[in-house]
Coordinates of C-alpha atoms in Angstrom, one line a residue:
M1 CA -20.5 0.4 -10.7
I2 CA -18.1 0.5 -13.6
E3 CA -20.8 1.5 -16.0
K4 CA -21.7 4.5 -13.9
M5 CA -18.1 5.4 -13.5
Y6 CA -17.9 6.2 -17.2
S7 CA -21.4 7.6 -17.8
Y8 CA -20.0 11.1 -18.0
L9 CA -18.1 10.2 -21.2
N10 CA -21.1 10.1 -23.5
K11 CA -24.0 11.2 -21.3
D12 CA -26.5 13.6 -22.8
K13 CA -26.0 17.0 -21.2
S14 CA -27.9 20.2 -20.9
K15 CA -25.2 22.7 -21.9
E16 CA -24.6 25.5 -19.4
I17 CA -23.2 28.6 -21.1
L18 CA -21.1 30.7 -18.8
T19 CA -19.9 34.0 -20.2
D20 CA -21.0 37.1 -18.3
K21 CA -21.9 37.9 -14.7
V22 CA -25.6 37.2 -15.5
S23 CA -24.9 33.6 -16.4
F24 CA -22.5 33.0 -13.5
S25 CA -25.0 34.5 -11.0
T26 CA -27.9 32.6 -12.5
L27 CA -25.9 29.3 -12.1
L28 CA -25.1 30.1 -8.5
E29 CA -28.8 30.7 -7.7
K30 CA -29.7 27.5 -9.5
L31 CA -27.2 25.5 -7.4
T32 CA -28.2 27.0 -4.1
K33 CA -31.9 27.9 -4.2
P34 CA -33.0 24.3 -3.1
L35 CA -31.0 24.8 0.1
L36 CA -33.4 27.5 1.3
N37 CA -35.8 24.8 2.2
H38 CA -33.3 23.3 4.8
Y39 CA -32.5 26.1 7.2
S40 CA -33.4 25.6 10.9
E41 CA -36.0 27.7 12.7
A42 CA -33.4 30.3 13.9
N43 CA -31.4 30.1 10.7
T44 CA -28.3 28.8 12.6
Q45 CA -28.3 25.4 10.9
L46 CA -28.6 24.3 7.3
K47 CA -28.7 20.5 6.7
W48 CA -30.7 17.6 5.5
G49 CA -30.5 13.8 6.1
N50 CA -28.4 12.3 8.8
R51 CA -25.3 10.9 7.2
E52 CA -22.8 10.0 9.9
V53 CA -19.5 11.7 9.8
V54 CA -16.6 12.2 12.2
Y55 CA -18.2 15.3 13.7
N56 CA -21.7 15.6 15.2
Q57 CA -24.9 16.7 13.4
H58 CA -24.9 20.1 15.1
I59 CA -21.6 20.8 13.3
V60 CA -23.0 19.4 10.1
G61 CA -25.6 22.2 10.3
I62 CA -22.9 24.8 10.8
E63 CA -21.1 23.4 7.8
G64 CA -24.1 23.7 5.6
F65 CA -24.8 27.3 6.9
S66 CA -21.3 28.4 6.1
R67 CA -20.6 26.6 2.8
V68 CA -23.2 28.6 0.8
L69 CA -21.2 31.7 1.8
W70 CA -18.3 30.6 -0.4
G71 CA -20.5 31.5 -3.2
Y72 CA -22.6 34.4 -1.9
S73 CA -20.0 36.4 0.1
S74 CA -18.5 37.9 -3.1
L75 CA -21.8 38.4 -4.9
L76 CA -23.4 40.2 -2.0
S77 CA -20.5 42.7 -1.9
C78 CA -21.6 44.4 -5.1
N79 CA -24.4 47.0 -5.1
D80 CA -26.1 45.7 -8.3
E81 CA -29.1 43.7 -9.5
F82 CA -27.4 40.4 -8.7
S83 CA -26.8 41.2 -5.0
K84 CA -30.3 42.6 -4.7
S85 CA -32.1 39.6 -6.2
Q86 CA -34.7 37.9 -4.0
T87 CA -32.6 34.8 -3.6
S88 CA -29.4 36.7 -2.8
Q89 CA -31.2 38.8 -0.2
E90 CA -32.8 35.8 1.4
F91 CA -29.4 34.2 1.9
F92 CA -28.0 37.4 3.2
N93 CA -30.9 37.9 5.7
R94 CA -30.8 34.3 6.9
T95 CA -27.0 34.5 7.3
V96 CA -27.2 37.7 9.4
E97 CA -30.0 36.3 11.6
G98 CA -28.2 33.0 12.0
L99 CA -24.9 34.6 13.0
K100 CA -26.7 36.7 15.6
N101 CA -28.6 33.8 17.1
A102 CA -25.6 31.4 17.0
T103 CA -23.3 33.8 19.0
N104 CA -25.8 35.7 21.2
S105 CA -24.4 35.9 24.7
S106 CA -27.6 36.9 26.4
N107 CA -29.9 34.3 24.8
T108 CA -28.0 31.0 24.3
K109 CA -31.0 28.9 23.1
Y110 CA -29.7 28.7 19.5
N111 CA -26.0 29.1 20.2
W112 CA -23.4 27.1 18.3
E113 CA -21.3 24.9 20.5
K114 CA -18.0 26.4 21.6
P115 CA -15.2 24.6 19.7
G116 CA -12.2 23.0 21.4
D117 CA -9.0 21.7 19.9
F118 CA -9.1 20.2 16.3
N119 CA -12.7 21.1 15.7
Q120 CA -14.4 21.2 12.2
I121 CA -16.0 24.5 13.1
Y122 CA -12.7 26.2 12.5
V123 CA -12.9 25.1 8.8
E124 CA -16.4 26.7 8.6
M125 CA -15.1 29.9 10.1
G126 CA -13.2 30.4 6.8
A127 CA -16.3 30.9 4.8
I128 CA -17.9 33.0 7.6
S129 CA -14.8 35.2 7.6
L130 CA -15.0 35.7 3.9
F131 CA -18.6 36.8 4.2
L132 CA -17.6 39.4 6.8
L133 CA -14.6 40.6 4.7
F134 CA -16.6 41.1 1.6
N135 CA -19.5 42.8 3.5
V136 CA -17.9 44.8 6.3
D137 CA -20.0 47.9 5.9
K138 CA -23.3 45.9 5.7
I139 CA -22.3 43.9 8.7
K140 CA -21.6 47.0 10.8
Q141 CA -25.1 48.3 9.8
C142 CA -26.9 45.1 10.6
F143 CA -25.2 44.3 13.9
N144 CA -25.3 46.4 17.1
K145 CA -22.2 46.8 19.2
Q146 CA -23.0 43.8 21.5
E147 CA -23.9 41.5 18.6
L148 CA -20.7 42.3 16.8
N149 CA -18.7 41.7 20.0
D150 CA -20.4 38.4 20.5
L151 CA -19.6 37.3 16.9
I152 CA -15.9 38.4 17.2
E153 CA -15.7 36.6 20.6
Y154 CA -17.0 33.4 19.1
L155 CA -14.6 33.5 16.1
S156 CA -11.7 34.3 18.4
N157 CA -11.9 30.7 19.8
I158 CA -9.7 29.8 16.9
N159 CA -6.8 31.8 18.4
T160 CA -6.7 29.9 21.7
H161 CA -7.0 26.3 20.5
D162 CA -4.8 23.8 18.8
F163 CA -5.6 22.4 15.3
S164 CA -4.0 20.9 12.3
K165 CA -0.8 22.6 11.0
N166 CA -1.9 22.3 7.4
N167 CA -4.2 24.3 5.2
W168 CA -6.4 24.9 8.3
Q169 CA -3.9 27.5 9.4
F170 CA -5.3 29.8 6.8
F171 CA -8.7 29.8 8.5
K172 CA -7.0 31.4 11.5
V173 CA -5.6 34.0 9.0
L174 CA -9.0 34.7 7.5
V175 CA -10.6 35.0 11.0
N176 CA -8.0 37.5 12.2
I177 CA -8.1 39.7 9.1
A178 CA -11.9 39.8 9.4
I179 CA -11.6 40.9 13.0
Y180 CA -9.1 43.6 11.8
K181 CA -11.6 44.9 9.3
L182 CA -14.5 44.8 11.7
N183 CA -12.9 46.2 14.9
K184 CA -9.2 47.0 15.0
R185 CA -9.3 47.3 18.8
K186 CA -10.2 43.6 19.0
Y187 CA -7.3 42.6 16.6
N188 CA -4.1 41.0 17.9
E189 CA -1.4 40.7 15.2
K190 CA 0.3 37.9 17.2
Y191 CA -2.4 35.4 16.2
L192 CA -2.0 36.3 12.5
F193 CA 1.7 35.7 12.6
E194 CA 1.4 32.5 14.5
A195 CA -0.6 31.1 11.6
L196 CA 1.6 32.6 8.9
E197 CA 4.7 31.0 10.5
N198 CA 3.0 27.6 10.3
I199 CA 2.0 28.2 6.7
E200 CA 5.6 29.2 5.8
K201 CA 6.9 25.9 7.1
C202 CA 4.8 24.1 4.5
Y203 CA 6.3 26.0 1.5
I204 CA 8.8 24.0 -0.6
G205 CA 9.4 26.3 -3.6
S206 CA 8.3 26.6 -7.2
G207 CA 4.9 27.6 -6.1
W208 CA 4.2 24.4 -4.2
Y209 CA 3.3 23.8 -0.5
Y210 CA 2.8 20.5 1.2
D211 CA -0.4 20.0 3.1
G212 CA 0.9 19.7 6.7
R213 CA 3.2 16.7 5.9
P214 CA 6.0 16.6 3.3
N215 CA 4.6 13.8 1.3
Q216 CA 1.1 15.2 0.9
K217 CA 0.5 17.5 -2.1
D218 CA -2.9 17.4 -3.8
Y219 CA -5.8 19.7 -4.7
Y220 CA -5.6 21.4 -1.3
I221 CA -2.6 23.3 -2.6
G222 CA -4.7 25.1 -5.2
W223 CA -8.1 25.4 -3.6
G224 CA -6.5 25.8 -0.1
Y225 CA -3.1 27.5 0.2
H226 CA -3.2 29.6 -3.0
Y227 CA -6.9 30.4 -2.8
Y228 CA -6.5 31.8 0.7
G229 CA -3.2 33.5 0.0
L230 CA -4.8 35.4 -2.9
I231 CA -7.7 36.4 -0.7
F232 CA -5.1 37.8 1.8
N233 CA -3.7 39.8 -1.1
Y234 CA -7.1 41.1 -2.1
F235 CA -8.0 42.4 1.3
M236 CA -4.6 43.1 3.0
K237 CA -2.1 44.2 0.3
N238 CA -2.1 47.7 1.8
E239 CA -1.6 46.6 5.4
Y240 CA 0.9 43.8 4.7
P241 CA 2.3 44.4 1.2
E242 CA 5.3 42.1 1.6
I243 CA 3.3 39.1 2.7
A244 CA 0.6 39.8 0.1
S245 CA 3.2 40.0 -2.6
K246 CA 4.8 36.8 -1.5
F247 CA 1.5 34.9 -1.8
T248 CA 0.8 36.3 -5.3
K249 CA 4.2 35.5 -6.6
R250 CA 3.9 31.9 -5.4
A251 CA 0.4 31.6 -6.9
I252 CA 1.8 32.7 -10.3
L253 CA 4.6 30.2 -10.1
F254 CA 2.1 27.4 -9.4
Y255 CA 0.0 28.2 -12.5
E256 CA 2.2 26.5 -15.1
D257 CA 2.3 23.2 -13.3
Y258 CA -1.4 23.3 -12.2
K259 CA -2.8 23.9 -15.7
Y260 CA -1.6 20.4 -16.7
F261 CA -4.0 18.8 -14.2
F262 CA -7.0 19.6 -16.5
D263 CA -7.9 18.0 -19.8
I264 CA -9.6 19.3 -22.9
N265 CA -13.0 18.9 -21.3
G266 CA -12.1 20.9 -18.2
M267 CA -12.0 17.8 -16.0
Q268 CA -9.2 17.6 -13.4
I269 CA -7.2 14.4 -12.9
P270 CA -9.1 12.4 -10.3
F271 CA -6.3 12.1 -7.8
G272 CA -6.2 12.4 -4.0
R273 CA -8.9 13.0 -1.4
S274 CA -12.0 15.2 -1.3
L275 CA -13.0 14.8 -5.0
I276 CA -16.6 15.4 -4.1
Y277 CA -15.7 19.1 -4.1
R278 CA -15.7 18.9 -7.9
F279 CA -15.3 22.3 -9.5
A280 CA -13.6 23.7 -6.4
A281 CA -10.5 22.6 -8.4
S282 CA -10.8 25.8 -10.5
S283 CA -11.3 28.1 -7.5
Y284 CA -7.6 28.9 -7.6
F285 CA -8.1 30.3 -11.1
S286 CA -11.1 32.3 -9.9
A287 CA -9.0 33.8 -7.1
L288 CA -6.4 34.8 -9.6
A289 CA -9.1 36.5 -11.7
L290 CA -10.4 38.3 -8.6
N291 CA -7.0 39.9 -8.2
K292 CA -6.7 40.6 -11.9
I293 CA -3.7 38.3 -12.2
Y294 CA -3.6 36.5 -15.6
P295 CA -0.4 34.4 -15.8
N296 CA -1.0 33.4 -19.4
G297 CA -3.7 35.8 -20.4
I298 CA -7.3 36.4 -19.3
N299 CA -8.8 34.2 -22.0
E300 CA -7.0 31.1 -20.9
L301 CA -7.7 31.7 -17.3
K302 CA -11.4 32.1 -18.0
W303 CA -11.3 28.8 -20.0
F304 CA -10.2 26.8 -17.0
I305 CA -13.0 28.4 -14.8
T306 CA -15.9 27.9 -17.2
K307 CA -14.9 24.5 -18.5
N308 CA -14.3 23.0 -15.1
I309 CA -17.6 24.3 -13.7
T310 CA -19.7 23.2 -16.7
F311 CA -18.0 19.8 -16.8
F312 CA -19.8 19.0 -13.6
T313 CA -22.9 21.2 -13.8
D314 CA -23.8 19.9 -17.3
N315 CA -24.0 16.4 -15.8
K316 CA -27.4 15.6 -14.3
E317 CA -25.9 12.6 -12.5
N318 CA -24.3 15.1 -10.0
F319 CA -27.7 16.3 -8.6
D320 CA -30.4 14.7 -6.5
D321 CA -34.1 14.9 -7.0
E322 CA -34.3 18.3 -5.4
S323 CA -31.4 19.6 -7.6
K324 CA -29.0 19.7 -4.7
L325 CA -25.4 18.5 -5.3
N326 CA -25.1 14.9 -4.4
L327 CA -22.1 13.0 -2.9
G328 CA -19.9 11.9 -5.7
F329 CA -17.7 13.1 -8.6
C330 CA -19.5 12.4 -11.9
Y331 CA -22.3 10.5 -10.3
E332 CA -23.5 9.7 -6.7
N333 CA -20.9 7.4 -5.1
H334 CA -20.6 6.9 -1.4
T335 CA -17.8 4.3 -1.7
F336 CA -15.0 6.8 -2.0
L337 CA -16.2 9.4 0.4
E338 CA -14.0 10.7 3.2
E339 CA -15.0 10.3 6.9
Y340 CA -15.6 14.1 7.0
N341 CA -18.0 14.2 4.0
S342 CA -21.5 15.2 5.1
N343 CA -24.4 15.9 2.8
T344 CA -23.6 19.6 2.8
S345 CA -19.8 19.1 2.1
P346 CA -20.0 19.3 -1.8
Y347 CA -20.9 23.0 -1.6
W348 CA -17.2 23.6 -1.0
A349 CA -17.3 23.8 -4.8
L350 CA -18.9 27.3 -4.5
K351 CA -15.5 28.7 -3.8
T352 CA -15.0 29.1 -7.5
F353 CA -17.8 31.8 -7.6
I354 CA -15.5 34.3 -5.7
I355 CA -15.2 36.0 -9.1
L356 CA -18.8 37.4 -8.6
A357 CA -17.1 40.2 -6.6
L358 CA -16.0 41.6 -10.0
D359 CA -18.1 44.5 -11.4
K360 CA -20.5 43.5 -14.1
K361 CA -18.5 45.7 -16.5
D362 CA -15.2 44.1 -15.6
E363 CA -13.0 42.9 -18.5
F364 CA -13.3 39.3 -17.3
W365 CA -17.0 39.0 -18.2
K366 CA -16.3 40.3 -21.7
A367 CA -13.3 38.1 -22.4
E368 CA -13.6 35.2 -24.8
I369 CA -12.3 31.8 -23.7
K370 CA -9.1 30.4 -25.2
T371 CA -8.2 26.7 -25.1
P372 CA -4.8 26.3 -23.4
V373 CA -1.8 24.9 -25.2
W374 CA -0.2 22.0 -23.3
E375 CA 3.2 20.5 -24.0
K376 CA 3.2 16.7 -24.4
Q377 CA 5.1 16.3 -21.1
R378 CA 5.3 18.3 -17.9
K379 CA 7.8 17.4 -15.3
I380 CA 6.7 18.5 -11.8
D381 CA 9.7 18.2 -9.5
A382 CA 7.7 19.3 -6.4
I383 CA 5.7 16.0 -6.6
N384 CA 8.4 14.0 -8.4
S385 CA 5.8 13.2 -11.1
I386 CA 5.2 13.7 -14.8
I387 CA 1.9 14.6 -16.5
Y388 CA 1.5 13.6 -20.1
T389 CA -0.9 15.1 -22.5
T390 CA -2.2 12.5 -25.0
P391 CA -2.9 13.3 -28.7
E392 CA -6.6 13.6 -27.7
H393 CA -5.6 16.1 -24.9
H394 CA -6.5 13.7 -22.0
K395 CA -4.1 13.8 -19.1
I396 CA -2.1 11.0 -17.4
L397 CA -0.3 11.6 -14.1
F398 CA 2.7 9.4 -13.6
N399 CA 2.6 9.3 -9.9
S400 CA 5.8 8.9 -7.8
G401 CA 3.7 7.9 -4.8
Q402 CA 2.2 9.9 -2.0
Y403 CA 0.6 8.6 1.2
A404 CA -1.6 10.5 3.6
K405 CA -0.4 9.6 7.0
F406 CA -3.7 10.4 8.7
N407 CA -5.0 7.5 6.5
P408 CA -8.2 8.6 4.9
K409 CA -10.5 5.9 3.4
F410 CA -9.0 4.2 0.4
N411 CA -5.8 6.0 1.0
Q412 CA -3.7 3.9 -1.4
E413 CA -6.3 4.0 -4.1
K414 CA -6.4 7.8 -3.9
Y415 CA -2.6 8.4 -3.6
T416 CA -0.4 5.5 -4.5
K417 CA -1.5 4.2 -7.9
E418 CA 1.1 4.2 -10.7
T419 CA -1.0 6.5 -12.9
Y420 CA -4.2 8.6 -12.7
T421 CA -6.0 9.8 -15.8
T422 CA -8.8 11.9 -17.1
L423 CA -9.6 9.0 -19.5
F424 CA -11.6 7.6 -16.6
G425 CA -13.3 8.8 -13.4
P426 CA -12.1 7.9 -9.9
S427 CA -11.7 4.1 -9.8
I428 CA -12.1 2.6 -6.4
S429 CA -13.4 -0.9 -5.8
S430 CA -14.5 -2.5 -2.6
N431 CA -12.7 -5.5 -3.9
Y432 CA -9.2 -4.1 -3.6
L433 CA -7.6 -6.5 -6.1
E434 CA -9.7 -5.0 -8.8
N435 CA -8.3 -1.5 -8.1
D436 CA -6.4 -0.6 -11.2
M437 CA -2.7 0.4 -11.7
Q438 CA -1.5 -1.1 -8.4
L439 CA 0.8 -4.0 -7.8
Y440 CA -0.4 -6.3 -5.0
L441 CA 2.0 -8.9 -3.4
S442 CA 1.2 -11.8 -1.1
K443 CA 3.2 -14.4 0.8
D444 CA 0.3 -16.9 0.9
G445 CA -2.2 -15.9 -1.8
L446 CA -4.7 -14.9 0.8
N447 CA -3.4 -11.8 2.5
W448 CA -2.5 -9.1 0.0
E449 CA -0.7 -5.8 0.4
T450 CA 0.2 -2.9 -1.8
K451 CA 2.6 0.0 -1.4
K452 CA 2.4 2.8 1.2
M453 CA 5.0 5.5 1.8
P454 CA 7.8 5.4 -0.7
L455 CA 11.4 5.0 0.4
Y456 CA 12.6 6.9 -2.7
Q457 CA 10.9 8.9 -5.4
K458 CA 12.4 10.9 -8.2
I459 CA 12.2 11.9 -11.8
E460 CA 15.1 10.3 -13.6
G461 CA 15.2 11.6 -17.2
D462 CA 11.8 10.8 -18.7
K463 CA 11.0 8.2 -16.0
V464 CA 9.3 8.4 -12.7
V465 CA 11.2 6.1 -10.2
S466 CA 10.0 4.9 -6.8
I467 CA 11.1 2.4 -4.3
Y468 CA 8.7 0.8 -1.8
K469 CA 9.0 -1.7 1.0
Y470 CA 6.4 -4.5 1.1
D471 CA 6.3 -7.1 3.9
C472 CA 7.5 -9.8 1.5
A473 CA 9.8 -7.8 -0.8
Q474 CA 11.3 -4.5 -1.8
V475 CA 10.0 -3.1 -5.1
K476 CA 11.5 -0.6 -7.4
C477 CA 9.0 0.8 -9.9
E478 CA 10.1 2.6 -13.1
K479 CA 7.4 4.1 -15.3
W480 CA 7.3 6.3 -18.4
F481 CA 5.1 7.1 -21.4
D482 CA 6.2 6.4 -25.0
L483 CA 4.8 9.4 -26.9
E484 CA 5.4 7.7 -30.3
T485 CA 3.5 4.5 -29.5
N486 CA 1.0 6.0 -27.0
K487 CA 2.1 3.4 -24.5
I488 CA 2.4 3.4 -20.7
N489 CA 5.4 1.3 -19.5
I490 CA 5.6 0.1 -15.9
V491 CA 8.6 -2.1 -14.8
Y492 CA 8.7 -3.6 -11.3
S493 CA 12.1 -4.9 -10.0
I494 CA 11.4 -7.1 -7.0
T495 CA 14.1 -8.1 -4.4
G496 CA 14.1 -9.2 -0.8
E497 CA 14.4 -12.1 1.6
E498 CA 11.4 -13.9 0.2
T499 CA 12.3 -15.8 -3.0
E500 CA 8.7 -16.4 -4.2
W501 CA 5.4 -14.5 -3.9
F502 CA 2.0 -14.1 -5.4
Y503 CA 1.2 -11.0 -7.4
S504 CA -1.9 -9.3 -8.8
F505 CA -2.3 -6.3 -11.2
S506 CA -5.4 -4.8 -12.9
A507 CA -6.0 -2.2 -15.6
I508 CA -9.1 -0.6 -17.1
L509 CA -9.3 -0.9 -20.8
L510 CA -11.3 0.7 -23.6
P511 CA -12.0 -1.6 -26.6
T512 CA -8.8 -0.8 -28.5
F513 CA -6.5 -0.7 -25.4
K514 CA -4.2 -3.6 -24.7
L515 CA -2.2 -4.8 -21.7
F516 CA 1.0 -6.8 -21.9
L517 CA 3.0 -8.6 -19.1
N518 CA 6.6 -9.4 -20.1
N519 CA 5.7 -9.1 -23.8
K520 CA 2.6 -11.4 -23.5
E521 CA -0.8 -9.9 -24.1
L522 CA -3.2 -10.3 -21.2
K523 CA -6.9 -11.0 -22.0
E524 CA -8.3 -12.4 -18.7
T525 CA -11.3 -10.0 -18.3
I526 CA -12.8 -9.9 -14.8
F527 CA -15.5 -7.3 -15.6
N528 CA -16.9 -6.4 -18.9
T529 CA -19.6 -4.0 -20.1
K530 CA -20.7 -4.1 -23.7
N531 CA -22.1 -1.1 -25.6
T532 CA -24.9 0.0 -23.3
S533 CA -27.2 3.0 -23.4
L534 CA -25.5 4.3 -20.3
T535 CA -21.9 4.3 -21.3
K536 CA -22.0 3.9 -25.1
K537 CA -18.6 2.3 -24.6
D538 CA -17.1 -1.2 -24.3
L539 CA -15.1 -1.2 -21.1
R540 CA -13.4 -4.0 -19.2
I541 CA -11.1 -4.6 -16.3
I542 CA -8.1 -6.9 -17.1
N543 CA -6.5 -8.7 -14.1
V544 CA -3.4 -10.8 -13.9
K545 CA -3.2 -12.8 -10.7
S546 CA -0.7 -15.6 -10.1
D547 CA -2.3 -18.9 -9.1
E548 CA 0.9 -20.1 -7.5
K549 CA 4.1 -18.5 -6.2
H550 CA 6.4 -17.0 -8.7
N551 CA 10.0 -15.9 -8.5
N552 CA 9.8 -13.3 -11.3
K553 CA 12.3 -10.6 -10.5
I554 CA 11.0 -8.4 -13.2
L555 CA 7.4 -7.6 -14.1
K556 CA 7.1 -5.4 -17.1
F557 CA 3.6 -4.1 -17.9
E558 CA 2.9 -2.3 -21.2
Y559 CA -0.4 -0.5 -21.4
L560 CA -1.2 0.4 -25.0
L561 CA -3.6 3.3 -25.5
S562 CA -4.3 2.4 -29.1
K563 CA -7.0 4.1 -31.2
N564 CA -7.2 1.3 -33.7

């Protein structure tokens, strides 16, 4: 699998050129047209295959139905040749028919199930609400009074049930502002403010939220909290100007930190969960553009959007034989998927196409792109981490340590590694001792553990410092990047009741990279791929694993990113 992990580095690509509304609309159609073959008879479901997830296949079909709307809701709002294209009109007609059949109170044959507490359907209501918000007048023309009441009644289930106090609260916001726009008599402000109160509890300052729990801050802050907050501003700034202004100010504050998560190729640092959403990472930038907010200029903002999208769409490994998005990041990979990732889940990425609501003559489409200027080091206090920009403009996140308490698959590999980098794709091995940039300890050499929730995490000067409790020891980790030597330094100080332990540590190396432990170079390669037609790179995994118990109090790793 390691060969495929790096295939994107030198893979031959068919370059997608994104500039104007024509090219963006054409790409959206290219990404979604294959999905038209997979609607159900009554257009209430859109799905293929039968991959098992934590929700039933009925809801998978609702997910597929709704996720295309992240892309088409905005496009259909414009009265131009793009919204009137055959493909756009077919998606619009199928969506309208599907919504009517799914919520029809007099003929329940094709109805969607009524959601209870903590139901995935509430997530999908977000995209449906966006479709309604962008197309209010068309919806009122297409739905009679009873049909519209049925639809509002179904969406209103979100107001009377419990669900996660995280980014999901914004789906309740979107549903209620959609109801407001469709029928003010059906609108109850109480439900909007319930959700807004929960969202407010997650805000920690400097443009950052946490996603439901204080130690969870990942891409959901950008493609979730800020994306929806900017949608609120777009539609409700006249009705609720103070709330809308608050969301936009926070989104602007977030920009200067978030821009450091992307490298010179437009790839985001592969950190955290839900990486199969790919270019949804740039949807935050698109939501800024929708609102004509350009924190560092329109040219730089457009660079992030176009480069991030094309980084993924230029790679044929991201598509199946029918040209549908597959389950993966830079290639199909089911190992690192979440328990909630169905075959239709990747179309969350279409959120980035919200800019298609802009008129074809808007300045955004005419703007040239401008490569960002990144400082060599960006300290992000909100996540107690530092992002370094290498001389080649790759990114390295020095991670203080997070841990998702709901425990997604490969939780530690996604959240607790010492570093994450755009030098490589997501690295998750079913043999956990091969997972890179993690210290494993063991009392007996058979049962291994790595860190979970940190006891302490902070930026101290130019170092990221964390303290963790293992069963057999307490570990203090200090890490920093030497800009002069291009070297990652990681120092573990180990204390505890146990006086001896086994340890294991791995790293992924390009040919010129070197790994040292306590000043001694490590050369024990556990996996190696020579110059192949696939990777065109020599890559190897280095592992150091103690064969017997050690009492080393200090383990100092030096990871040299040498070009020579």
